[in-house]
Every structure is written in structure tokens, then in C-alpha cells.
Short mmCIF file of C-alpha atoms in Angstrom, two decimals:
data_model
loop_
_atom_site.label_atom_id
_atom_site.label_comp_id
_atom_site.label_asym_id
_atom_site.label_seq_id
_atom_site.Cartn_x
_atom_site.Cartn_y
_atom_site.Cartn_z
CA UNK A 1 8.11 -11.71 -2.98
CA UNK A 2 6.55 -9.77 -0.20
CA UNK A 3 4.79 -6.44 -1.20
CA UNK A 4 2.69 -3.66 0.38
CA UNK A 5 -0.14 -1.95 -1.20
CA UNK A 6 -0.70 1.62 0.01
CA UNK A 7 -3.80 3.73 -0.49
CA UNK A 8 -3.22 7.40 0.53
CA UNK A 9 -6.44 9.08 1.90
CA UNK A 10 -6.05 12.49 3.24
CA UNK A 11 -3.04 12.15 5.74
CA UNK A 12 -3.33 8.52 6.09
CA UNK A 13 -1.50 5.44 4.51
CA UNK A 14 -3.72 2.60 4.46
CA UNK A 15 -1.73 -0.63 3.93
CA UNK A 16 -2.18 -4.25 2.99
CA UNK A 17 0.95 -6.64 3.11
CA UNK A 18 0.79 -9.69 0.84
CA UNK A 19 3.34 -12.26 -0.29
CA UNK A 20 3.30 -14.59 -3.25
CA UNK A 21 5.33 -17.81 -3.51
CA UNK A 22 4.79 -20.60 -5.97
CA UNK A 23 1.41 -19.05 -7.02
CA UNK A 24 0.26 -19.03 -3.36
CA UNK A 25 -0.84 -15.80 -1.86
CA UNK A 26 -0.50 -15.10 1.93
CA UNK A 27 -1.85 -12.03 3.80
CA UNK A 28 -0.20 -11.80 7.12
CA UNK A 29 -1.74 -10.12 10.19
CA UNK A 30 -0.13 -6.83 10.72
CA UNK A 31 0.10 -4.83 14.06
CA UNK A 32 -1.39 -1.74 12.14
CA UNK A 33 -3.50 -1.26 9.04
CA UNK A 34 -2.97 2.45 8.65
CA UNK A 35 -0.41 5.16 9.53
CA UNK A 36 -1.19 8.81 9.88
CA UNK A 37 0.92 11.80 9.39
CA UNK A 38 -0.58 14.05 12.01
CA UNK A 39 1.12 17.48 11.43
CA UNK A 40 2.39 17.64 7.88
CA UNK A 41 3.89 21.15 8.70
CA UNK A 42 6.37 19.74 11.13
CA UNK A 43 9.48 18.21 9.72
CA UNK A 44 9.91 16.09 12.76
CA UNK A 45 6.45 14.61 12.43
CA UNK A 46 7.27 13.75 8.80
CA UNK A 47 10.49 12.13 9.85
CA UNK A 48 8.68 10.06 12.52
CA UNK A 49 6.03 9.06 9.98
CA UNK A 50 8.82 7.96 7.50
CA UNK A 51 10.72 6.06 10.22
CA UNK A 52 7.46 4.32 11.52
CA UNK A 53 6.61 3.22 8.01
CA UNK A 54 10.10 2.12 7.23
CA UNK A 55 10.28 0.03 10.52
CA UNK A 56 6.98 -1.62 9.68
CA UNK A 57 8.22 -2.64 6.21
CA UNK A 58 11.40 -3.91 7.73
CA UNK A 59 9.60 -5.97 10.45
CA UNK A 60 7.47 -7.69 7.93
CA UNK A 61 10.43 -8.15 5.42
CA UNK A 62 8.64 -6.13 2.68
CA UNK A 63 10.76 -5.30 -0.38
CA UNK A 64 8.25 -3.66 -2.64
CA UNK A 65 5.90 -0.88 -1.75
CA UNK A 66 3.12 -0.07 -4.31
CA UNK A 67 1.23 3.15 -3.98
CA UNK A 68 -2.12 3.52 -5.75
CA UNK A 69 -1.95 6.47 -8.06
CA UNK A 70 -4.08 9.52 -7.48
CA UNK A 71 -5.07 12.35 -9.86
CA UNK A 72 -2.89 15.45 -9.71
CA UNK A 73 -5.64 17.80 -10.56
CA UNK A 74 -9.47 17.73 -11.06
CA UNK A 75 -12.35 16.70 -8.97
CA UNK A 76 -10.71 13.57 -7.66
CA UNK A 77 -7.26 14.91 -7.14
CA UNK A 78 -5.22 13.98 -4.09
CA UNK A 79 -4.65 16.68 -1.33
CA UNK A 80 -1.27 18.44 -0.46
CA UNK A 81 -0.85 16.40 2.70
CA UNK A 82 -1.28 13.02 0.78
CA UNK A 83 1.40 13.86 -1.62
CA UNK A 84 3.59 14.59 1.33
CA UNK A 85 2.85 11.25 2.70
CA UNK A 86 3.68 9.77 -0.77
CA UNK A 87 6.91 11.64 -0.89
CA UNK A 88 7.89 10.42 2.59
CA UNK A 89 7.40 6.76 1.57
CA UNK A 90 9.07 7.16 -1.77
CA UNK A 91 12.17 8.40 -0.12
CA UNK A 92 12.68 5.47 2.22
CA UNK A 93 15.90 3.79 1.29
CA UNK A 94 16.21 0.14 0.72
CA UNK A 95 12.63 -0.01 -0.60
CA UNK A 96 11.37 -0.50 -4.05
CA UNK A 97 8.54 2.06 -4.26
CA UNK A 98 6.28 2.34 -7.39
CA UNK A 99 3.12 4.12 -8.11
CA UNK A 100 0.55 2.10 -10.11
CA UNK A 101 -2.24 3.94 -12.13
CA UNK A 102 -5.76 2.96 -11.41
CA UNK A 103 -6.09 1.77 -15.04
CA UNK A 104 -3.19 -0.67 -14.63
CA UNK A 105 -4.80 -2.03 -11.44
CA UNK A 106 -8.12 -2.55 -13.15
CA UNK A 107 -6.58 -4.08 -16.19
CA UNK A 108 -4.59 -6.56 -13.93
CA UNK A 109 -7.60 -7.49 -11.75
CA UNK A 110 -9.83 -8.07 -14.91
CA UNK A 111 -7.33 -10.56 -16.51
CA UNK A 112 -6.42 -12.35 -13.33
CA UNK A 113 -7.20 -16.12 -13.23
CA UNK A 114 -7.69 -15.89 -9.53
CA UNK A 115 -10.70 -14.63 -8.03
CA UNK A 116 -10.29 -13.63 -4.32
CA UNK A 117 -13.40 -12.50 -2.61
CA UNK A 118 -12.39 -9.53 -0.51
CA UNK A 119 -14.74 -10.54 2.34
CA UNK A 120 -12.77 -13.84 2.79
CA UNK A 121 -9.40 -12.07 3.30
CA UNK A 122 -10.04 -11.05 6.92
CA UNK A 123 -9.04 -7.43 6.18
CA UNK A 124 -10.98 -4.36 7.24
CA UNK A 125 -13.26 -2.89 4.51
CA UNK A 126 -11.27 0.29 4.30
CA UNK A 127 -8.26 -1.92 3.21
CA UNK A 128 -9.77 -2.87 -0.02
CA UNK A 129 -8.10 -0.46 -2.42
CA UNK A 130 -4.78 -1.26 -0.84
CA UNK A 131 -5.57 -4.90 -1.28
CA UNK A 132 -6.52 -4.45 -4.88
CA UNK A 133 -3.26 -2.45 -5.46
CA UNK A 134 -0.88 -5.01 -4.08
CA UNK A 135 -2.74 -7.98 -5.63
CA UNK A 136 -2.63 -6.28 -9.21
CA UNK A 137 1.12 -5.82 -8.69
CA UNK A 138 1.83 -9.35 -7.62
CA UNK A 139 -0.40 -10.64 -10.52
CA UNK A 140 1.64 -8.61 -12.91
CA UNK A 141 4.89 -10.15 -11.76
#
């Protein structure tokens, strides 16, 4: 199973692709670590973002996309452009897209038998939340 964890920050989708086979995890090198929606008010830009994201998932044979859930209101609420990014990803055909709550991610990470030190993954620091999201998803399956 190959999955992609996504953390949405502002107008960016920060990604981490990971596969799990026979209880072995693999994090392939990807050509990009984040994708940005530059002008959320322009329908063509949204379509371009959606196409680019879908192509990236196709190229790496990703079947599941897991988006880290964000608050809808309050101090830590996600911004409107972020929700547009989320919707663009959710509407991609042939991808199983799920949103995982932060509490679920925390619970799965705490009960995991595998302890992966993020510094040993070779990922960039800003990818840590996306990594935690996809790792929690794979641990739960």
C-alpha cells in the first residue's frame, strides 16, 4: 500500500509519500515536497494545482491520500485558501482521499510498536506533520 500524507498550510500542500509492504516502510525520494496554489481566486490556477497534484500521485502510484485535519473555527482554524486546496485534492478521481483528525494521529502514533526517529528519514523538517499523518494511517491499516 502506498499512501501520501498531506499537511495544508496556507496555500501549500506539504506531502510525504510512504509505502508499507510486509511491515516494512519505505519513503521514496520525490521530485517535490510541497505544491502551492498561487491564486485561489482563479479557476484555471485551481485546476492546474489539482492536475499537478493528481499527476504526482499517479507518477508515484499512490492510492490513498491522507489529509491532516484542521480546525474549522477558533484560534487554530485553517484559512479559506487551505480549504480550497483541500477540496481540490478531495475531488481528484481515482484517489481515495481521507481526512484524519489530529487526535486519531496522536493515538495511532502513541500505540505504534515502531519508533521511527524523524531525523533519520531524510525528509525536510517542514514535512514532519505530513510524515506523522501518513505513518499513523499506515499503522492503523
